[in-house]
Structure formats: C-alpha cells, structure tokens
Tab-separated table of C-alpha atoms in Angstrom:
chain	number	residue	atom	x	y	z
A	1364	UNK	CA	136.291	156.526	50.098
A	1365	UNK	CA	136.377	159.543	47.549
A	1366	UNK	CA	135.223	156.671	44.596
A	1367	UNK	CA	137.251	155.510	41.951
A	1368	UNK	CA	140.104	157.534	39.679
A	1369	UNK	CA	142.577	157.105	37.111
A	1370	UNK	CA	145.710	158.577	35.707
A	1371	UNK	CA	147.571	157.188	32.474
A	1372	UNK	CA	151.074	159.007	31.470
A	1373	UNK	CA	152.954	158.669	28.217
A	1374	UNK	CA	156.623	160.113	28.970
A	1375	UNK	CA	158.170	162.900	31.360
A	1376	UNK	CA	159.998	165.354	29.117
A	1377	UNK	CA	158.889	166.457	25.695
A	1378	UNK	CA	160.477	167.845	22.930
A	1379	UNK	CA	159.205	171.670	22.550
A	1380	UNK	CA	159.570	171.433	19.010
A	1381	UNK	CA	157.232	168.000	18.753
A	1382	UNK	CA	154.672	168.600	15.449
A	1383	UNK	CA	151.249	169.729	16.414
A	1384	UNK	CA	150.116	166.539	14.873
A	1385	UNK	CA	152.534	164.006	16.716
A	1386	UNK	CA	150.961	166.130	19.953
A	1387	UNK	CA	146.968	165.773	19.205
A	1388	UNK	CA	147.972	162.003	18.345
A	1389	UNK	CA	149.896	161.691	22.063
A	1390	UNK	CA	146.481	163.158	23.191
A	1391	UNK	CA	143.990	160.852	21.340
A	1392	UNK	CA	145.550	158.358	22.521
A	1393	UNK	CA	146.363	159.073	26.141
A	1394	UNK	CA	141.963	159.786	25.645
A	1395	UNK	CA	141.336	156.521	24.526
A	1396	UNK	CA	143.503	154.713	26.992
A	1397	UNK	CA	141.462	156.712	29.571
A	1398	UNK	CA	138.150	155.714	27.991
A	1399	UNK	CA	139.252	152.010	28.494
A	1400	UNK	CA	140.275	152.439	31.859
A	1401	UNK	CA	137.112	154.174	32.832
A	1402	UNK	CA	134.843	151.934	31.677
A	1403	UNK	CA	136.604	149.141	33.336
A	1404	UNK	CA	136.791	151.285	36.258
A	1405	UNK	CA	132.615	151.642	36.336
A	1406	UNK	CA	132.345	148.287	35.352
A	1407	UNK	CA	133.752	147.435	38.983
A	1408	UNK	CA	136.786	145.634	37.499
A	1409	UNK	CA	139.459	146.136	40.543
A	1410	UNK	CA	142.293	148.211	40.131
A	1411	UNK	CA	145.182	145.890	39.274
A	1412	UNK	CA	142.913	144.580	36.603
A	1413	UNK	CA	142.317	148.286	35.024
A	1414	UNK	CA	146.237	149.547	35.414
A	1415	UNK	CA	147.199	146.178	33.305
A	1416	UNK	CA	144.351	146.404	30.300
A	1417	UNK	CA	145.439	150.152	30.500
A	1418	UNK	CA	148.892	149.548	29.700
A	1419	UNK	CA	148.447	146.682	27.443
A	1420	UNK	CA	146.379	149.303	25.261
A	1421	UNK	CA	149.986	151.748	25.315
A	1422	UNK	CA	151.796	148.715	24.368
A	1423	UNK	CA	150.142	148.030	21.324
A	1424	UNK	CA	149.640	151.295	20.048
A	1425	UNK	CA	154.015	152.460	18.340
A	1426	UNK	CA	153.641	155.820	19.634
A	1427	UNK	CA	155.109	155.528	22.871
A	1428	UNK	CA	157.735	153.321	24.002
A	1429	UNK	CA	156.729	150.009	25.167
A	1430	UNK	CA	155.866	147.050	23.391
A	1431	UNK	CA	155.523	147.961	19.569
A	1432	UNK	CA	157.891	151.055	19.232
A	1433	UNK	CA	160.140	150.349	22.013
A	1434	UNK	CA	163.295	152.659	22.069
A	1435	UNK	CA	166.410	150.652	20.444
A	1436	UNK	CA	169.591	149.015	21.812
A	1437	UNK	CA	173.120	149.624	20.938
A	1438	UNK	CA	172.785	146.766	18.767
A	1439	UNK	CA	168.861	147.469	17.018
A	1440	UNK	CA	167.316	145.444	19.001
A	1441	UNK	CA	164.942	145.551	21.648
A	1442	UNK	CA	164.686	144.629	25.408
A	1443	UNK	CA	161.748	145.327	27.489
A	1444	UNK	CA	160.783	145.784	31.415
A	1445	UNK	CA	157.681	146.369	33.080
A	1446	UNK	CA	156.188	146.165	36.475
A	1447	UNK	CA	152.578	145.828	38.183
A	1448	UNK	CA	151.695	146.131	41.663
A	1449	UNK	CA	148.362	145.367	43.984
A	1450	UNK	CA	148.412	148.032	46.845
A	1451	UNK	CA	146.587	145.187	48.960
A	1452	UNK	CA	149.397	143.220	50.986
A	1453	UNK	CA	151.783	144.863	48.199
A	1454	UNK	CA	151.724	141.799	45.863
A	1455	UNK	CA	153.803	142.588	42.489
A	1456	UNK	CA	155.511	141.661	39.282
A	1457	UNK	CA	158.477	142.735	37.278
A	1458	UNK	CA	160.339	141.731	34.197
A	1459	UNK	CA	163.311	142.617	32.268
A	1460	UNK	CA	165.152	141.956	28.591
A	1461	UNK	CA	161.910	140.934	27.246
A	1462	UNK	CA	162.719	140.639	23.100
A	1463	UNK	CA	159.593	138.434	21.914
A	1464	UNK	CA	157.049	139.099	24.424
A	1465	UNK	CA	154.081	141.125	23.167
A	1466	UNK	CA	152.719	142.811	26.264
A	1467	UNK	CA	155.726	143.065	29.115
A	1468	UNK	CA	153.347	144.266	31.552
A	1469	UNK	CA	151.037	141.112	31.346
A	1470	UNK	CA	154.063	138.902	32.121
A	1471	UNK	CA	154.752	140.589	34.864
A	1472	UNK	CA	151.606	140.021	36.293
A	1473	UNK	CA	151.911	136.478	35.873
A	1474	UNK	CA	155.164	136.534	37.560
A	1475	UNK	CA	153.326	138.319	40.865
A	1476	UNK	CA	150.429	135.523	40.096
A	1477	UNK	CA	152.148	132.585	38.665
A	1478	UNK	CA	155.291	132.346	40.321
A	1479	UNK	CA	157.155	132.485	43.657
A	1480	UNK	CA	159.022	135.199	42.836
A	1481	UNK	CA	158.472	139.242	42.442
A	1482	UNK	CA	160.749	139.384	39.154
A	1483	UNK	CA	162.545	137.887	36.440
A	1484	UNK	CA	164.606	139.001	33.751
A	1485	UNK	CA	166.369	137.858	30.406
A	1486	UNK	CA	166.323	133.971	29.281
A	1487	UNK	CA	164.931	133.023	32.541
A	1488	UNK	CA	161.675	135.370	32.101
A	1489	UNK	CA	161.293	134.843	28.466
A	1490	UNK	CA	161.584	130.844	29.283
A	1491	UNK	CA	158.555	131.899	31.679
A	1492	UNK	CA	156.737	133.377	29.558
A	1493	UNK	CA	156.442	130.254	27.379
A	1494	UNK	CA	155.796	128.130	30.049
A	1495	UNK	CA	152.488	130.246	30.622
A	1496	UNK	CA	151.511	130.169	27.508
A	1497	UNK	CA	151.699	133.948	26.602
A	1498	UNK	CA	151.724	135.634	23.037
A	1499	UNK	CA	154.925	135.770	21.794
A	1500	UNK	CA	156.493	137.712	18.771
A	1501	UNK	CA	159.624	138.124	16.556
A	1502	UNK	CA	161.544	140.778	18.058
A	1503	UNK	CA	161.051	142.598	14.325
A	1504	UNK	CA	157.659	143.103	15.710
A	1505	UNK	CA	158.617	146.153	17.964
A	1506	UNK	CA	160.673	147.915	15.545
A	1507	UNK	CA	159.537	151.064	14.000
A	1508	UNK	CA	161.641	152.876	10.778
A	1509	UNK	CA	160.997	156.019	12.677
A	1510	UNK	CA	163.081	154.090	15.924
A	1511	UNK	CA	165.759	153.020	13.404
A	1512	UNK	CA	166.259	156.388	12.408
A	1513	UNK	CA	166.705	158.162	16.179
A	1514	UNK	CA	169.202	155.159	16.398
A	1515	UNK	CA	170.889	155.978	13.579
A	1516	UNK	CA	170.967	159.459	14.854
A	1517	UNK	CA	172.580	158.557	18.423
A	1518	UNK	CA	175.245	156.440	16.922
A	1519	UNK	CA	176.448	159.247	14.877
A	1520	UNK	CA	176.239	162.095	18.094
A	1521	UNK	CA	177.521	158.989	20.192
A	1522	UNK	CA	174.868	159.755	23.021
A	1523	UNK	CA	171.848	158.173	24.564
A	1524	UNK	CA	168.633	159.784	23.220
A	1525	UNK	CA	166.518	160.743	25.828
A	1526	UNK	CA	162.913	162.873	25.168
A	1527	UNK	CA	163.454	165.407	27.987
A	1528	UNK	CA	164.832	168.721	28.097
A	1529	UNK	CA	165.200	171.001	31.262
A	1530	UNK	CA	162.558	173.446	31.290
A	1531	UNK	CA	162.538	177.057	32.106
A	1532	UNK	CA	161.566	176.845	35.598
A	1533	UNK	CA	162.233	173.866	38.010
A	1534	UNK	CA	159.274	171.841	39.050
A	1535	UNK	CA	156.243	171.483	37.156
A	1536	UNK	CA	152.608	170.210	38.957
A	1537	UNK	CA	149.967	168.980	36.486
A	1538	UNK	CA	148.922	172.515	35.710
A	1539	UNK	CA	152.080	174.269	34.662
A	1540	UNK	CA	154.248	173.970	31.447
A	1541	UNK	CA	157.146	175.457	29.254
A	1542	UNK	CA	159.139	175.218	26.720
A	1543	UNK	CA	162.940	175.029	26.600
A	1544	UNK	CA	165.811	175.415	24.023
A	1545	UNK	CA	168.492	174.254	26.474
A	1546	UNK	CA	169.490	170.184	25.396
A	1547	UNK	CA	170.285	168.564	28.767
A	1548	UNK	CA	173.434	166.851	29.379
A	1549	UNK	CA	173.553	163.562	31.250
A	1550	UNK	CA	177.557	162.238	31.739
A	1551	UNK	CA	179.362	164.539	29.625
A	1552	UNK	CA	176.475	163.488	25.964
A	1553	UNK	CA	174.553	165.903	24.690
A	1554	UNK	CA	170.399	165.054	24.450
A	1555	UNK	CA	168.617	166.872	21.928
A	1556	UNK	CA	166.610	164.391	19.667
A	1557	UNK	CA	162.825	163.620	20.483
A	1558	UNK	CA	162.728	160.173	21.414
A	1559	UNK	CA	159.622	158.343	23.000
A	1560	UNK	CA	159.613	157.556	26.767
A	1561	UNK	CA	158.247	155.244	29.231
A	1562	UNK	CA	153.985	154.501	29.990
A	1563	UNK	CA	151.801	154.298	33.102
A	1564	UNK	CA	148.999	154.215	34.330
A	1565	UNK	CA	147.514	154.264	38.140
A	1566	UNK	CA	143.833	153.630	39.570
A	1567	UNK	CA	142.048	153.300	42.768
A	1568	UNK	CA	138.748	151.131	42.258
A	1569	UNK	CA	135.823	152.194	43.941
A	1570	UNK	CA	136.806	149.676	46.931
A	1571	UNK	CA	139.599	152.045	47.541
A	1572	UNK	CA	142.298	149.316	46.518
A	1573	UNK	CA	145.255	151.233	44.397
A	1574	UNK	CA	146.896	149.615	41.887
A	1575	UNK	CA	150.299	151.057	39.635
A	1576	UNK	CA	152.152	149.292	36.605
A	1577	UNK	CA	154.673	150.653	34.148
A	1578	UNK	CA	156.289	149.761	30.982
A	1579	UNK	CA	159.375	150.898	28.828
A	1580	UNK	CA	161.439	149.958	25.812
A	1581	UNK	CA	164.261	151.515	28.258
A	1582	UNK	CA	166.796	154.214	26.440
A	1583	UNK	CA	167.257	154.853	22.924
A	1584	UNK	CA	171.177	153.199	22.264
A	1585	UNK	CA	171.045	151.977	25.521
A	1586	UNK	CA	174.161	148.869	25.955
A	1587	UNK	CA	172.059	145.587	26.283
A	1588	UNK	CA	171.375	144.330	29.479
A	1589	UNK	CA	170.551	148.086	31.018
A	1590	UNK	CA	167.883	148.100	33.440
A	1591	UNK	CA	166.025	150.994	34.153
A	1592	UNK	CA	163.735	152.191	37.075
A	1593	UNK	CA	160.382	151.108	35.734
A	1594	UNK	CA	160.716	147.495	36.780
A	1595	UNK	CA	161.795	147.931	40.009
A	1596	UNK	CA	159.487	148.414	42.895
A	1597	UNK	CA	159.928	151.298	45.088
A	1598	UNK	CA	162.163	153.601	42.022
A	1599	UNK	CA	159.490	153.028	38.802
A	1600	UNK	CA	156.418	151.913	40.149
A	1601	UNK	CA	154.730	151.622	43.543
A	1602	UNK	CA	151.394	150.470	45.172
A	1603	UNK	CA	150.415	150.538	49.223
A	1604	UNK	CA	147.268	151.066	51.093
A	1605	UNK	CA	147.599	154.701	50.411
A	1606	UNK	CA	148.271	154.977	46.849
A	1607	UNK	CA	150.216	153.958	43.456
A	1608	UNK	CA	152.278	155.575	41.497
A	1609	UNK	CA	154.100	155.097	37.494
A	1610	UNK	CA	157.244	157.325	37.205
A	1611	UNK	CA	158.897	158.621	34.286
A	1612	UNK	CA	162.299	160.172	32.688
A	1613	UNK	CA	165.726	159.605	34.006
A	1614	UNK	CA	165.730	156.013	35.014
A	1615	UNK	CA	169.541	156.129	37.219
A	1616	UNK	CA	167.945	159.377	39.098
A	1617	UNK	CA	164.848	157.751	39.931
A	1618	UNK	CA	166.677	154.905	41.300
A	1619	UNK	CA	168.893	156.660	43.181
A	1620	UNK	CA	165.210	158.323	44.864
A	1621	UNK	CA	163.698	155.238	44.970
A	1622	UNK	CA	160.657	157.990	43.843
A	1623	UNK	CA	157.743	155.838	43.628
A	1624	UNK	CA	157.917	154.247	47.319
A	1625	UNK	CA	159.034	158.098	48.657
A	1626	UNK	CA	155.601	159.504	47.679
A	1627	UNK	CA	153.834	156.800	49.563
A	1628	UNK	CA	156.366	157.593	52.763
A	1629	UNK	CA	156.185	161.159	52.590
A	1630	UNK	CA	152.127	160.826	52.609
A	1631	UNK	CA	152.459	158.084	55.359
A	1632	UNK	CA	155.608	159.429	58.200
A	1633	UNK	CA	154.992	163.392	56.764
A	1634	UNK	CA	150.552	163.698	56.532
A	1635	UNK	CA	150.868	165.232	53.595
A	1636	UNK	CA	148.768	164.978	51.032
A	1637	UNK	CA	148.751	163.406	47.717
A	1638	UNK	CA	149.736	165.958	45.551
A	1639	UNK	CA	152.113	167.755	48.319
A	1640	UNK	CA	154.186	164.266	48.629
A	1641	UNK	CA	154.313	164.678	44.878
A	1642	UNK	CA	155.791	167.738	44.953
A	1643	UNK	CA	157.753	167.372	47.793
A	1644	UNK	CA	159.586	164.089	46.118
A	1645	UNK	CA	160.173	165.743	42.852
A	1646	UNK	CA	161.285	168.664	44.217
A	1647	UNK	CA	163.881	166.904	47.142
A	1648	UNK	CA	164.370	163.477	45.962
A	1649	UNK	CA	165.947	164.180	42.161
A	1650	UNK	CA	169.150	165.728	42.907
A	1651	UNK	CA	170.064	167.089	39.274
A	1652	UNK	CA	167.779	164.557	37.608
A	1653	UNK	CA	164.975	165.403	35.328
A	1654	UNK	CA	161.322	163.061	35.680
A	1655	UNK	CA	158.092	162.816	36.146
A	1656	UNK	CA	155.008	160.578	38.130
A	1657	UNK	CA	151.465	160.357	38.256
A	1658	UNK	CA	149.360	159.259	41.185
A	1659	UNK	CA	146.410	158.354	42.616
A	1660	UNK	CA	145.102	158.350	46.703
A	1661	UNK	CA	142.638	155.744	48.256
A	1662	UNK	CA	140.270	158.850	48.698
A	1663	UNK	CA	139.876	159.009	44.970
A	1664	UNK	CA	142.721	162.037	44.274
A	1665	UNK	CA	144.872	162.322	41.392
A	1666	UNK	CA	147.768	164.028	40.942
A	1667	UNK	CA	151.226	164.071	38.960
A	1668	UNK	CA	154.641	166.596	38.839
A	1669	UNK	CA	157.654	166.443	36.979
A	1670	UNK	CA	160.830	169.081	36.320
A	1671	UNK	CA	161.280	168.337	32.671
A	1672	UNK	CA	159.925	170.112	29.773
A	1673	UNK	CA	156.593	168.743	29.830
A	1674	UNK	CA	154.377	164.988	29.922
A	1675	UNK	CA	152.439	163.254	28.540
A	1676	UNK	CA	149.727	162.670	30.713
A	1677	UNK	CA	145.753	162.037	31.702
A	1678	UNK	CA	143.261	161.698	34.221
A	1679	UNK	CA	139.857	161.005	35.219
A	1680	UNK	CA	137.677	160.510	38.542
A	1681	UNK	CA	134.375	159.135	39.250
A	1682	UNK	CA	133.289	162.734	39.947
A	1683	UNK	CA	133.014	163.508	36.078
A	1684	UNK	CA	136.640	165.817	35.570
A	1685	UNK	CA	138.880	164.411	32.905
A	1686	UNK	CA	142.014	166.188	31.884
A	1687	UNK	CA	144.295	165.487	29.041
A	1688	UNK	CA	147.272	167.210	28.637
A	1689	UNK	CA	151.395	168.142	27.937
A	1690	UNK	CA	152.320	170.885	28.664
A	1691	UNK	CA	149.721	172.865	30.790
C-alpha cells in the first residue's frame, strides 16, 4: 500500500474570463475541503466516510453546484442527484430530484446503508429521506440571486448553460491548461455563460479501501426530471478494489462512456496505470464530448484529466504533496 490520498474537484470546464477573485475563492475552498478530508484521512476515518464529509463540506458552501447554489430548472427550481460508493464488495448509493434535502450525497449513503436498493429518485427518495430522519429544507434554501440571474440569461439565449468551453488543445492531464474564446455548441445552442458545475471528491484510506461520491444541481435550465451522469454508477462515479473516481462536465457524453467504470477496466483488462487509464478514457471514450475526472489508486496515486477549458480541482497524499489548481 502507497498510504492514504485524496482528490476533491469543483467542475470540468471553466470560463477563461472567470474574475481573479471568483478563482482564489474556487481555490480556498477546494483548500479547505482538502484540509477536512486530510485530517479525517490521518485520523484513520475509512474512505467512504472521508469522500461523504468531503462533499457535504461542497454542498454547503453556494459556490459550486450542489446543495446550496445548485444550477436552476426550467421552472427556478431545483432538483438534486448524488452518488457514493465503497470500493469494498462495490456497495453504493444514488439519488435523484432531491428539492428539500440539504446534503444529497448523505442520502445517498443511507440509501446504500439503509435500504435494499442502490438508488432512488423523486417523491419516492424524498419520502426516504424523511423516513430516516434527515435535515430537510425549503427548496428556497438552494437558490442563489446570482443562479436566478444565469437563468434569466438562458431563457432569453434559449440554451442550457453549461461552464465549459473547448480549449485550445484536446486533452488536458492535471498539469496542463488554456484558455479558449471558442463557446461550445451542444445540439444546435450556443454555451457561453459561466455557470457552476458538478463536485467530487475521491480517497483511498491508509487500508487501501477507495471510496468515490459526487454531487450536482444538474444543468442550468435543465427540463425537470433530467438526470445526469453523476448519480449513476459506472458514468458519474465509480469505486472497485483498484480505485474511485468523481467525473465532471457533459453529463449525456459521460453516459454514453460510462467514464467512471472505464478507468477502473482500462487499469484492470489493459495494466495500465492510474493516470494512463485516465488519459486513455478521456482521450477514447468522449467522442465529441467535453469533461473531466479525478482519481485515486489503492497504491496511494492520484490523478485527474479532462478536454475542457480547465477544473477545478485538488489533491493531497500521505507523502506531504498537495496541489490546488485550474488551469495548470
């Protein structure tokens, strides 16, 4: 076992044009979320344990979209979806069209813990979640002014706001960044607002047990009742005996990858190693679709990729290196 490591992200895809100060707020706290996770990590606390306080932590905090500051509906409201998965025996969670829920992520780890089932979605999940007892809020609760606004903004370009924009070269590892003018077009809509994106976060415990969960508000003007990649196991989120993984961006490309779960095979039928199945998956498995994923390995590795214009992103490993970053 290499020891324990951790990797939080925040979004694939970032607006070149985001204010210096919305950027070294991303970074504080994509920091402090790593801070958390860390000392949970040294603490001994086991993986799936770490991944959810993580991502509770990114749920809470309006910057990024989950929980408070969730990305909008067609009709101003919101619906979440989040996922968590235990790389021992592959237990895991999922939920969708969570309005009054305060931390999706939390539910979903009651539905891997609580429940027969691996996921549940709409009335049925949000009946589930009272049964258990969990926090609930008024939907009002998750709505920012600043998320009214990018609404207001896609209802009068009639598109979907995304946050991603193609960059000037194709794929991106964790080291490599650039800056793009070119709006990307997804069905025939233009997308060229800033709009938050999806969270993550991965570990490996010092027991070598990997652990992944995700979290997302979904699409800004997204029709209700969409469902995106990061609640379903395999596309958004993915945990084995060899590693986890949280992916980001284009939700329908990542499903049509299944990303998460390729990484794992790639590493698993291919040898190849952590970050050259991440490469290798968003390099083969995207088609024309722009996204992103972080990842840890058993042996203590972290890695990410993506082929938008930047993420969001952190990491950390028992070895002392911590790296924050966006675009480099």
């Amino acid at each position: 076992m290499g020891g324990w490591a951790i990797a939080v992200h925040g979004g694939a895809g970032v607006d070149p044009n985001l204010p210096r100060e919305r950027q070294e707020e991303a970074k504080k706290l994509l920091t402090r979320c790593l801070q958390i996770g860390i000392s949970a990590l040294r603490s001994n606390l086991p993986a799936i344990d770490v991944v959810e306080l993580v991502v509770r932590e990114l749920e809470t905090d309006p910057l990024f979209n989950s929980g408070r500051g969730s990305a909008l509906t067609e009709n101003g409201t919101v619906e979440m979806e989040a996922s968590i998965m235990d790389g021992p025996k592959r237990r895991c969670g999922a939920v969708s069209g969570l309005t009054t829920v305060k931390n999706p992520v939390s539910l979903a780890r009651l539905v891997m813990e609580k429940s027969p089932h691996s996921y549940l979605a709409f009335s049925g999940a949000e009946e589930f979640a009272r049964q258990q007892g969990v926090e609930l809020v008024d939907n009002d609760y998750f709505i920012t002014e600043e998320n009214v606004g990018m609404l207001k903004l896609a209802k009068e370009a009639n598109s979907i706001l995304f946050d991603y924009r193609i960059p000037a070269a194709g794929l991106e590892s964790c080291s490599v960044g650039a800056a793009a003018n070119s709006p990307l077009v997804m069905n025939g809509l233009p997308i060229s607002v800033y709009a938050p994106e999806t969270v993550g976060c991965v570990a490996v415990d010092s027991g070598g047990r990997c652990a992944a969960a995700t979290s997302t508000g979904g699409l800004m003007n997204k029709k209700t009742g969409r469902i995106g990649d990061s609640p379903l196991i395999g596309s958004g989120t993915y945990a084995g005996d060899l590693c986890g993984i949280s992916c980001t961006g284009e939700g329908e490309a990542i499903i049509r990858g299944t990303l998460a779960r390729d990484v794992a095979a790639v590493m698993e039928y291919k040898g190849l190693g952590l970050q050259e199945a991440v490469d290798f998956v968003v390099k083969e498995r995207l088609d024309e679709g722009r996204a992103g994923l972080i990842a840890v390995s058993r042996d203590g590795e972290v890695a990410c990729g993506f082929n938008t214009n930047g993420m969001f992103r952190g990491f950390a490993t028992e070895d002392g290196f911590m790296e924050v970053g966006i675009w480099e």
